[in-house]
Amino acid sequence: MESDGDALRSALHKRADVFRALADAPASKPELVDRLSSSRSTVDRAIADLEDVDCVESRNGTYSLTPAGRFALAERDRYAAATRTVERAAPLLNELPRDASLPSAFLAGATVTVAGPHAPSEAATASSELLERATAMRGLAPTVLKSDVFILNRALDREGLDVEVIAEPEVVEALSALSDTPVASLVSRDSFSLYRSAGPIPYALWVIEGPEGDHAGITFRQTGDATGMVVNDSPDAVEWADAELASRREAATPVDRPV
């Protein structure tokens, strides 16, 4: 009968300390006893469990992780990092459409900011600071606020920044109604590109490129203010966000600049 992974998951959970110790450096059983302040019998059982799932190998009495063991430990760490993010961001994630999904690559190790009731704009600080030093920004816009127009228009006063926004059709139409904002100046800029999405947009996903590296993020809003943000600068997270944005841009329609 083909394994369903239960044995490996059990070993990863029960023998995590030995897994971690061998990931740091190969060791003999006596060295593991000293390193972990554990009994010899406990180390014996742990090694046996790890050998049973092909995660440990022995050479002349010294034990080390196999390539499978290293892959397994990396996946365990990714899972742990993703679930920590889910726990912190649960109030934000629960506001997403029910059919929306996010990959573990975006969630693992992300920074979560949830605005307090007395400072609802606090969560926008991280992206604003990144935008101040950015060379490029591209993102999805399921909604639009007057403040968005002012922020982007002001940021584009600085040379060397290009902004690309893929907005829902209703958002594109709403821009023309924001008469008390610099929307005309924004959409006429050569450094600003606006696209009309082919369908609904589930979240305000963005990527900001800058001298300190690239960052991917999602801004969560409720009743007009930024109420939370999840930001991740890992290559895997940025790669996923870039692919998602590229796919939606390919299906979108460019919005002509005013003549």
mmCIF file of C-alpha atoms in Angstrom, residues 37-141:
data_model
loop_
_atom_site.group_PDB
_atom_site.id
_atom_site.type_symbol
_atom_site.label_atom_id
_atom_site.label_comp_id
_atom_site.label_asym_id
_atom_site.label_seq_id
_atom_site.Cartn_x
_atom_site.Cartn_y
_atom_site.Cartn_z
ATOM 1 C CA SER A 37 20.279 17.086 27.002
ATOM 2 C CA SER A 38 18.285 13.960 26.314
ATOM 3 C CA SER A 39 18.536 10.294 27.257
ATOM 4 C CA ARG A 40 20.270 7.721 25.080
ATOM 5 C CA SER A 41 17.053 5.711 24.755
ATOM 6 C CA THR A 42 15.161 8.767 23.481
ATOM 7 C CA VAL A 43 17.853 9.478 20.896
ATOM 8 C CA ASP A 44 17.867 5.789 19.851
ATOM 9 C CA ARG A 45 14.102 5.883 19.245
ATOM 10 C CA ALA A 46 14.309 9.175 17.398
ATOM 11 C CA ILE A 47 17.047 7.934 15.069
ATOM 12 C CA ALA A 48 15.095 4.745 14.399
ATOM 13 C CA ASP A 49 11.976 6.735 13.524
ATOM 14 C CA LEU A 50 13.912 9.000 11.179
ATOM 15 C CA GLU A 51 15.650 6.069 9.513
ATOM 16 C CA ASP A 52 12.264 4.424 8.948
ATOM 17 C CA VAL A 53 11.193 7.406 6.786
ATOM 18 C CA ASP A 54 14.583 7.635 5.020
ATOM 19 C CA CYS A 55 15.410 11.014 6.502
ATOM 20 C CA VAL A 56 18.622 10.025 8.299
ATOM 21 C CA GLU A 57 21.683 8.068 7.221
ATOM 22 C CA SER A 58 24.670 6.779 9.193
ATOM 23 C CA ARG A 59 28.311 6.664 8.243
ATOM 24 C CA ASN A 60 30.768 5.221 10.745
ATOM 25 C CA GLY A 61 28.433 5.986 13.632
ATOM 26 C CA THR A 62 27.790 9.590 12.595
ATOM 27 C CA TYR A 63 24.241 10.514 11.618
ATOM 28 C CA SER A 64 23.217 13.161 9.112
ATOM 29 C CA LEU A 65 20.072 14.162 7.276
ATOM 30 C CA THR A 66 19.506 12.684 3.850
ATOM 31 C CA PRO A 67 18.437 14.987 0.999
ATOM 32 C CA ALA A 68 14.865 13.795 1.655
ATOM 33 C CA GLY A 69 15.269 14.774 5.293
ATOM 34 C CA ARG A 70 16.410 18.268 4.378
ATOM 35 C CA PHE A 71 13.517 18.694 1.962
ATOM 36 C CA ALA A 72 11.095 17.485 4.619
ATOM 37 C CA LEU A 73 12.477 19.883 7.225
ATOM 38 C CA ALA A 74 12.301 22.815 4.791
ATOM 39 C CA GLU A 75 8.651 22.015 4.037
ATOM 40 C CA ARG A 76 7.881 21.721 7.746
ATOM 41 C CA ASP A 77 9.417 25.161 8.325
ATOM 42 C CA ARG A 78 7.475 26.625 5.394
ATOM 43 C CA TYR A 79 4.241 25.159 6.749
ATOM 44 C CA ALA A 80 4.955 26.484 10.241
ATOM 45 C CA ALA A 81 5.722 29.965 8.889
ATOM 46 C CA ALA A 82 2.570 29.986 6.754
ATOM 47 C CA THR A 83 0.317 28.910 9.626
ATOM 48 C CA ARG A 84 1.818 31.595 11.883
ATOM 49 C CA THR A 85 0.879 34.177 9.260
ATOM 50 C CA VAL A 86 -2.632 32.736 8.911
ATOM 51 C CA GLU A 87 -3.127 32.932 12.663
ATOM 52 C CA ARG A 88 -2.013 36.578 12.856
ATOM 53 C CA ALA A 89 -3.867 37.619 9.709
ATOM 54 C CA ALA A 90 -7.091 35.668 10.333
ATOM 55 C CA PRO A 91 -9.256 38.806 10.826
ATOM 56 C CA LEU A 92 -8.000 40.099 7.458
ATOM 57 C CA LEU A 93 -8.122 36.833 5.544
ATOM 58 C CA ASN A 94 -11.699 36.247 6.655
ATOM 59 C CA GLU A 95 -12.698 39.364 4.698
ATOM 60 C CA LEU A 96 -11.594 37.805 1.399
ATOM 61 C CA PRO A 97 -14.146 36.332 -1.009
ATOM 62 C CA ARG A 98 -14.803 32.691 -0.200
ATOM 63 C CA ASP A 99 -13.351 31.522 -3.504
ATOM 64 C CA ALA A 100 -10.130 33.536 -3.104
ATOM 65 C CA SER A 101 -6.951 31.626 -2.379
ATOM 66 C CA LEU A 102 -3.396 32.483 -1.431
ATOM 67 C CA PRO A 103 -0.405 30.143 -1.767
ATOM 68 C CA SER A 104 1.799 29.197 1.167
ATOM 69 C CA ALA A 105 4.699 30.897 -0.653
ATOM 70 C CA PHE A 106 2.996 34.250 -0.086
ATOM 71 C CA LEU A 107 1.960 33.564 3.499
ATOM 72 C CA ALA A 108 5.133 31.899 4.811
ATOM 73 C CA GLY A 109 7.162 34.354 6.861
ATOM 74 C CA ALA A 110 5.050 37.372 5.905
ATOM 75 C CA THR A 111 4.761 40.476 8.058
ATOM 76 C CA VAL A 112 1.203 41.126 9.204
ATOM 77 C CA THR A 113 -0.044 44.539 10.283
ATOM 78 C CA VAL A 114 -3.556 44.992 11.613
ATOM 79 C CA ALA A 115 -4.610 48.578 12.252
ATOM 80 C CA GLY A 116 -5.995 49.485 15.634
ATOM 81 C CA PRO A 117 -9.466 51.034 15.984
ATOM 82 C CA HIS A 118 -7.978 54.431 16.870
ATOM 83 C CA ALA A 119 -5.416 54.439 14.035
ATOM 84 C CA PRO A 120 -7.111 52.848 11.011
ATOM 85 C CA SER A 121 -4.504 54.148 8.536
ATOM 86 C CA GLU A 122 -1.600 52.652 10.479
ATOM 87 C CA ALA A 123 -1.505 49.576 8.268
ATOM 88 C CA ALA A 124 -0.774 51.673 5.163
ATOM 89 C CA THR A 125 2.500 52.999 6.569
ATOM 90 C CA ALA A 126 4.632 50.080 5.382
ATOM 91 C CA SER A 127 3.587 50.353 1.729
ATOM 92 C CA SER A 128 3.811 54.162 1.785
ATOM 93 C CA GLU A 129 7.391 54.012 3.024
ATOM 94 C CA LEU A 130 8.282 51.470 0.351
ATOM 95 C CA LEU A 131 6.642 53.622 -2.328
ATOM 96 C CA GLU A 132 8.720 56.640 -1.318
ATOM 97 C CA ARG A 133 11.888 54.789 -2.390
ATOM 98 C CA ALA A 134 10.402 52.634 -5.150
ATOM 99 C CA THR A 135 11.468 52.412 -8.774
ATOM 100 C CA ALA A 136 8.330 50.540 -9.851
ATOM 101 C CA MET A 137 4.954 49.534 -8.490
ATOM 102 C CA ARG A 138 2.288 47.346 -10.033
ATOM 103 C CA GLY A 139 -0.912 46.252 -8.437
ATOM 104 C CA LEU A 140 -4.560 45.247 -8.508
ATOM 105 C CA ALA A 141 -7.300 47.680 -7.537
#
